Amino acid sequence: MILSAFILLLTLVTALAPEYDFIIVGGGVSGLVVANRLSEDPNVSVLIIEAGPSVLDNENVTDVDAYSRAFGTEIDWQFISESQLFGGEPQILRAGRALGGGSAINGMAYVRAEDVQLDAWQSIGNERWNWTSLFPYYLKSENLTLPTAVQTDAGATYDAFAHGSRGPLKVAFPRMQSGDNDLTPAVNQTLHAAGIPWNVDVNAGRMRGFSIYPWTIDEEAYIRYDAARAYFWPFQSRSNLHAWLNTRVNRIVWRDVPGGENTRAAGVEVTSQHGTVSVVMSRREVILSAGALKSPAILELSGIGNPRILNQHNIPVHVSLPGVGENLQDQMNTLMTASTHSPITGGRTVTFASATDIFSQDISSLANLTHTKLPSYAALVANMSNGAMQPEHLRAVFQVQHDLIFKNNIPIAEIIFKPGGEKTVNAGFWGLLPFARGNVHIRSSDPAAQPAISPNYGLLDWDIQLQVAIAKFIRRMFRSAPLEGMIEEESRPGLSAVPGDAADEVWGNWLEDNYASNFHAIGTAAMMPRSLGGVVNDRLQVYGTANVRVVDASIHPLQLCGHPMANLYAIAERTADLIKEDWTG
């Protein structure tokens, strides 16, 4: 009787609801790329559902020099984490709530990944996911504007082989020029003396070194070139491509009763900005691209996740998939500053440094010590994963990360040196590869409620040790020629807060009070074997479903050395081709 009523209700809803071939939940980088590529076929209808508005003419978005101005506005989700053990306070996690997603409010950095990191994705069970398979898609998405003579004089370099020139996404170097007391050559020479070379192009697969990276900007108009400008607005006239803005997706609607195998999505339930609840149907697939903090919540609200959590909120379990919402990884961002004797010039630069660079010693003993701690790291993280992750499985993944750090010598630190004012040097920094893992889960069955987010910053001693070592490295650079000739004194933290001979514990105490989220959340619907706690397979299909995928930063199994955005463009481009393959045979 219940089954008959369910089928009758679904039949009535299907008859009345609008219908598309593909429904894409989230109009950020990944969602817009996939929507664009799928709608290239005029016989395929695509609907993008985005919770936020258009920001096409929003100066807080378009202004290249307006980074952070959109923070705290309606186009920022302003997620608040649970209070963290490290520091004892909650952290704000910024995420774009607009057509364009994170690309509308981020720092515009176009920085990919280290090649062996992507190769490691394949090593943990993801067939054909590696640097070689993704490289053509970086080029497919990109349209690089070559640096001008002025930019070249100021330090802009690139490897032509590593860049595309015909893609939708405009990429260019920012306005910059060399001048008196130029910070760029001073930092370059200081780092070179410390053994860190100039890197011609951090986007060519090898990232270690000092460099200047391009941004996602239209160089001629000098505006931010977000995903909507690249992949939606030039194509909005397609009759088969629609976008619903200011619309919240509540949950996936299913064709099957709970508990079946390969359960099939019928569509999604949405709430408009006016509060109207309705259903839109999908003939082929529902694709979640709502980001690492929203996609897992939508899965849970739809009955896909850990039964322990779903049962707490009286949500019927359609697919038991405990990995949903686990494996959350983010980085801790901290700022050091120094005052200068005279006004300085220059722009934003990047330093990618390895363990050998940062710890300034024979790292074999550090590698061995860290290796002995992997079992305890795995046990602690597993114990905090709601039973979703097993210590032995985490141990295997941690071993891959350990090898990348200590055998492949990939970067473990990113430092952004730039003028912070007329007479100030800023050095923003973060450890790239923390071992800590956290989670994000729904608080209730109310889709309007923010999820409970616990990144577990500083959970493991490696994560704190790394952040301390980077801070000490920056202080050494402030005190090394020729940079030291420009600097009057370190002002943050300064010697009164952290004396010159301070123990690591003192540094750690300062960091505890002075870190923030790096807004690089990934991993919460990981592309890994289901037995390892994975949520999607290597075609980004959600385990246990017939027609649901996740395409966003949720699927990253491991943190990358670069910034998420450039990698998301390539991953989404490749996934669009996989989807086309699956539907054309």
Coordinates of C-alpha atoms in Angstrom, one line a residue, residues 149-441:
A149 CA 57.1 44.0 -22.2
V150 CA 56.3 46.0 -19.0
Q151 CA 55.1 42.8 -17.2
T152 CA 58.1 40.8 -18.4
D153 CA 60.4 43.5 -17.1
A154 CA 58.6 43.3 -13.7
G155 CA 59.2 39.5 -13.6
A156 CA 56.4 37.8 -15.5
T157 CA 57.6 34.5 -17.1
Y158 CA 55.8 31.5 -18.6
D159 CA 56.2 28.3 -20.5
A160 CA 54.2 28.5 -23.7
F161 CA 53.8 24.7 -23.9
A162 CA 51.9 24.7 -20.6
H163 CA 49.2 27.0 -21.6
G164 CA 46.1 27.2 -23.8
S165 CA 45.1 30.1 -26.0
R166 CA 41.6 29.1 -27.2
G167 CA 39.6 28.3 -24.1
P168 CA 36.7 30.3 -22.6
L169 CA 38.6 31.3 -19.5
K170 CA 40.7 34.4 -19.8
V171 CA 44.0 34.3 -17.9
A172 CA 46.5 37.1 -17.7
F173 CA 49.2 38.6 -15.5
P174 CA 48.1 41.5 -13.3
R175 CA 49.2 45.0 -13.9
M176 CA 52.7 45.4 -12.5
Q177 CA 55.9 47.3 -13.2
S178 CA 59.3 47.4 -11.6
G179 CA 60.3 50.5 -9.7
D180 CA 62.5 51.8 -6.9
N181 CA 62.9 49.5 -3.9
D182 CA 61.2 46.7 -5.8
L183 CA 60.2 43.9 -3.5
T184 CA 60.2 41.2 -6.2
P185 CA 64.0 41.1 -7.1
A186 CA 64.9 41.5 -3.4
V187 CA 62.8 38.4 -2.4
N188 CA 64.0 36.5 -5.5
Q189 CA 67.7 37.1 -4.6
T190 CA 67.1 36.3 -0.9
L191 CA 65.4 33.0 -1.7
H192 CA 68.0 32.1 -4.3
A193 CA 70.7 32.5 -1.7
A194 CA 68.7 30.1 0.5
G195 CA 68.6 27.5 -2.3
I196 CA 65.1 28.2 -3.7
P197 CA 65.3 28.9 -7.5
W198 CA 63.2 31.1 -9.8
N199 CA 60.4 29.0 -11.3
V200 CA 59.6 30.1 -14.9
D201 CA 56.1 28.7 -14.7
V202 CA 54.4 27.1 -11.6
N203 CA 51.6 25.8 -13.9
A204 CA 53.9 23.4 -15.9
G205 CA 53.7 20.6 -13.3
R206 CA 56.7 21.4 -11.2
M207 CA 55.9 24.1 -8.6
R208 CA 58.9 24.5 -6.3
G209 CA 60.5 27.9 -6.5
F210 CA 59.8 31.6 -6.5
S211 CA 57.5 33.0 -9.2
I212 CA 54.8 35.3 -10.4
Y213 CA 51.6 33.5 -11.4
P214 CA 48.8 34.7 -13.7
W215 CA 45.2 35.5 -12.6
T216 CA 41.8 34.9 -14.0
I217 CA 41.3 38.4 -15.4
D218 CA 40.4 40.0 -18.6
E219 CA 43.7 42.0 -19.2
E220 CA 42.2 44.5 -21.6
A221 CA 39.1 45.4 -19.6
Y222 CA 41.0 44.7 -16.4
I223 CA 38.1 42.9 -14.6
R224 CA 37.8 39.6 -12.9
Y225 CA 37.0 36.8 -15.3
D226 CA 34.9 34.5 -13.2
A227 CA 33.3 31.2 -14.4
A228 CA 30.1 32.9 -15.3
R229 CA 31.8 35.4 -17.6
A230 CA 33.8 32.5 -19.2
Y231 CA 31.3 29.7 -19.4
F232 CA 27.7 31.1 -19.1
W233 CA 27.1 34.6 -20.2
P234 CA 28.6 34.2 -23.7
F235 CA 26.4 31.2 -24.2
Q236 CA 23.2 32.2 -22.4
S237 CA 21.3 32.4 -25.7
R238 CA 21.3 28.7 -26.1
S239 CA 17.7 27.6 -25.9
N240 CA 18.7 24.4 -24.2
L241 CA 20.7 26.0 -21.3
H242 CA 18.7 27.5 -18.5
A243 CA 19.7 29.0 -15.1
W244 CA 17.5 29.4 -12.0
L245 CA 19.1 31.9 -9.7
N246 CA 18.4 32.7 -6.0
T247 CA 17.0 29.2 -5.8
R248 CA 17.9 26.7 -3.1
V249 CA 18.0 22.9 -3.8
N250 CA 16.6 21.1 -0.8
R251 CA 17.1 17.5 -1.7
I252 CA 17.2 15.0 -4.5
V253 CA 13.8 13.3 -5.3
W254 CA 14.1 9.6 -5.9
R255 CA 12.3 7.2 -8.3
D256 CA 12.9 4.3 -6.0
V257 CA 11.9 3.5 -2.4
P258 CA 14.7 3.7 0.2
G259 CA 17.2 0.9 0.4
G260 CA 17.2 -0.2 -3.2
E261 CA 20.3 -1.0 -5.3
N262 CA 21.5 1.7 -7.7
T263 CA 18.8 4.0 -6.6
R264 CA 17.7 6.5 -9.4
A265 CA 17.2 10.2 -9.0
A266 CA 14.0 11.6 -10.5
G267 CA 14.9 15.3 -9.9
V268 CA 15.3 17.8 -7.1
E269 CA 13.1 19.7 -4.7
V270 CA 13.8 23.4 -4.7
T271 CA 12.8 26.6 -2.8
S272 CA 12.6 29.8 -4.7
Q273 CA 13.6 33.2 -3.3
H274 CA 9.9 33.8 -2.6
G275 CA 9.6 30.6 -0.5
T276 CA 7.8 28.5 -3.1
V277 CA 8.7 24.8 -2.9
S278 CA 8.5 22.8 -6.2
V279 CA 10.1 19.9 -8.0
V280 CA 12.1 19.8 -11.2
M281 CA 12.6 16.5 -12.9
S282 CA 15.7 15.0 -14.6
R283 CA 15.5 12.6 -17.5
R284 CA 19.2 11.6 -17.2
E285 CA 21.3 12.9 -14.3
V286 CA 21.4 15.1 -11.2
I287 CA 24.9 16.6 -10.8
L288 CA 25.9 18.1 -7.5
S289 CA 28.4 21.0 -7.9
A290 CA 27.5 22.9 -4.8
G291 CA 31.0 22.9 -3.3
A292 CA 32.8 20.9 -0.6
L293 CA 30.6 22.3 2.2
K294 CA 27.2 22.0 0.5
S295 CA 27.3 19.0 -1.8
P296 CA 27.7 16.5 1.1
A297 CA 24.9 18.2 3.0
I298 CA 22.6 17.9 0.0
L299 CA 23.5 14.2 -0.3
E300 CA 22.6 13.7 3.4
L301 CA 19.4 15.6 3.1
S302 CA 18.6 13.3 0.2
G303 CA 19.2 10.1 2.2
I304 CA 22.8 9.3 1.1
G305 CA 25.3 9.1 3.8
N306 CA 26.1 7.6 7.2
P307 CA 23.1 5.9 8.7
R308 CA 24.2 7.1 12.1
I309 CA 23.7 10.7 11.0
L310 CA 20.7 10.2 8.8
N311 CA 18.8 8.4 11.6
Q312 CA 19.5 11.2 14.0
H313 CA 17.4 13.4 11.7
N314 CA 14.8 10.9 10.7
I315 CA 15.9 10.9 7.1
P316 CA 15.2 7.6 5.3
V317 CA 18.5 5.9 4.1
H318 CA 18.5 5.5 0.4
V319 CA 22.2 4.7 0.2
S320 CA 24.4 3.8 3.1
L321 CA 27.6 5.7 2.3
P322 CA 29.5 6.7 5.5
G323 CA 32.2 8.6 3.7
V324 CA 29.8 11.4 2.8
G325 CA 31.0 14.6 4.6
E326 CA 34.2 13.0 5.9
N327 CA 37.8 13.6 4.8
L328 CA 37.4 17.4 4.9
Q329 CA 40.8 19.0 4.4
D330 CA 41.6 22.7 4.6
Q331 CA 44.7 24.8 5.3
M332 CA 45.6 27.3 8.0
N333 CA 46.4 30.8 6.7
T334 CA 48.6 33.2 8.7
L335 CA 50.1 36.6 8.0
M336 CA 53.5 38.0 9.0
T337 CA 54.5 41.6 8.3
A338 CA 57.5 43.8 8.4
S339 CA 57.9 47.6 8.1
T340 CA 60.5 49.0 5.6
H341 CA 62.9 51.9 5.7
S342 CA 61.5 53.4 2.5
P343 CA 58.4 53.1 0.3
I344 CA 58.5 49.9 -1.7
T345 CA 57.1 48.8 -5.0
G346 CA 56.2 45.4 -6.6
G347 CA 53.3 43.1 -6.7
R348 CA 52.1 39.7 -5.5
T349 CA 54.6 36.9 -5.7
V350 CA 54.5 33.2 -4.7
T351 CA 57.0 30.9 -3.1
F352 CA 56.5 27.2 -3.2
A353 CA 58.9 25.6 -0.8
S354 CA 59.6 21.9 0.0
A355 CA 60.3 20.3 3.4
T356 CA 64.1 20.5 2.6
D357 CA 63.7 24.3 2.1
I358 CA 61.5 24.9 5.1
F359 CA 63.2 22.8 7.8
S360 CA 66.7 23.7 6.6
Q361 CA 68.2 20.4 7.6
D362 CA 68.7 16.8 6.6
I363 CA 65.0 15.8 6.6
S364 CA 65.6 12.1 6.8
S365 CA 65.2 12.1 10.5
L366 CA 62.1 14.2 10.2
A367 CA 60.7 11.9 7.6
N368 CA 61.4 8.8 9.8
L369 CA 59.8 10.5 12.8
T370 CA 56.7 11.5 10.9
H371 CA 56.4 8.1 9.4
T372 CA 56.3 6.5 12.9
K373 CA 53.4 8.7 13.7
L374 CA 51.2 7.8 10.8
P375 CA 49.5 4.9 12.6
S376 CA 48.5 7.2 15.5
Y377 CA 47.4 10.0 13.1
A378 CA 45.2 7.5 11.3
A379 CA 43.7 6.1 14.5
L380 CA 42.9 9.6 15.8
V381 CA 41.3 10.8 12.5
A382 CA 39.4 7.5 12.2
N383 CA 38.1 7.9 15.7
M384 CA 36.6 11.3 14.8
S385 CA 35.0 10.1 11.6
N386 CA 31.7 8.7 12.9
G387 CA 32.8 5.2 12.1
A388 CA 33.2 6.1 8.4
M389 CA 37.0 5.7 8.0
Q390 CA 39.1 2.8 9.1
P391 CA 42.6 3.4 10.6
E392 CA 44.3 0.9 8.2
H393 CA 42.7 2.6 5.2
L394 CA 43.7 6.1 6.4
R395 CA 47.2 4.8 7.0
A396 CA 47.5 3.8 3.4
V397 CA 46.4 7.2 2.2
F398 CA 48.7 8.9 4.7
Q399 CA 51.5 6.9 3.3
V400 CA 50.9 8.3 -0.1
Q401 CA 50.9 11.8 1.3
H402 CA 54.1 11.1 3.3
D403 CA 55.9 9.8 0.2
L404 CA 54.9 12.9 -1.8
I405 CA 56.3 15.1 0.9
F406 CA 59.5 13.3 1.7
K407 CA 60.3 11.2 -1.4
N408 CA 59.0 13.4 -4.2
N409 CA 60.0 16.6 -2.3
I410 CA 56.9 18.4 -3.5
P411 CA 56.1 21.8 -2.0
I412 CA 54.6 21.8 1.5
A413 CA 54.5 25.6 2.0
E414 CA 53.1 28.5 0.0
I415 CA 54.2 32.0 0.9
I416 CA 52.8 35.2 -0.7
F417 CA 55.2 38.1 -0.5
K418 CA 53.7 41.4 -1.5
P419 CA 53.6 45.1 -0.5
G420 CA 51.1 45.5 2.2
G421 CA 51.2 49.3 2.1
E422 CA 53.7 52.0 1.2
K423 CA 56.2 50.8 3.8
T424 CA 55.0 47.3 4.6
V425 CA 55.9 43.8 3.5
N426 CA 53.2 41.2 3.9
A427 CA 54.1 37.5 4.0
G428 CA 50.9 35.4 4.0
F429 CA 51.6 31.7 4.3
W430 CA 50.0 28.3 4.8
G431 CA 51.1 24.7 5.1
L432 CA 49.9 23.0 2.0
L433 CA 49.6 19.4 3.1
P434 CA 48.2 18.9 6.6
F435 CA 47.4 15.4 7.7
A436 CA 44.4 16.4 9.7
R437 CA 41.0 15.4 8.4
G438 CA 37.7 16.8 9.5
N439 CA 34.0 16.6 8.5
V440 CA 30.9 18.4 7.5
H441 CA 27.4 17.1 8.3

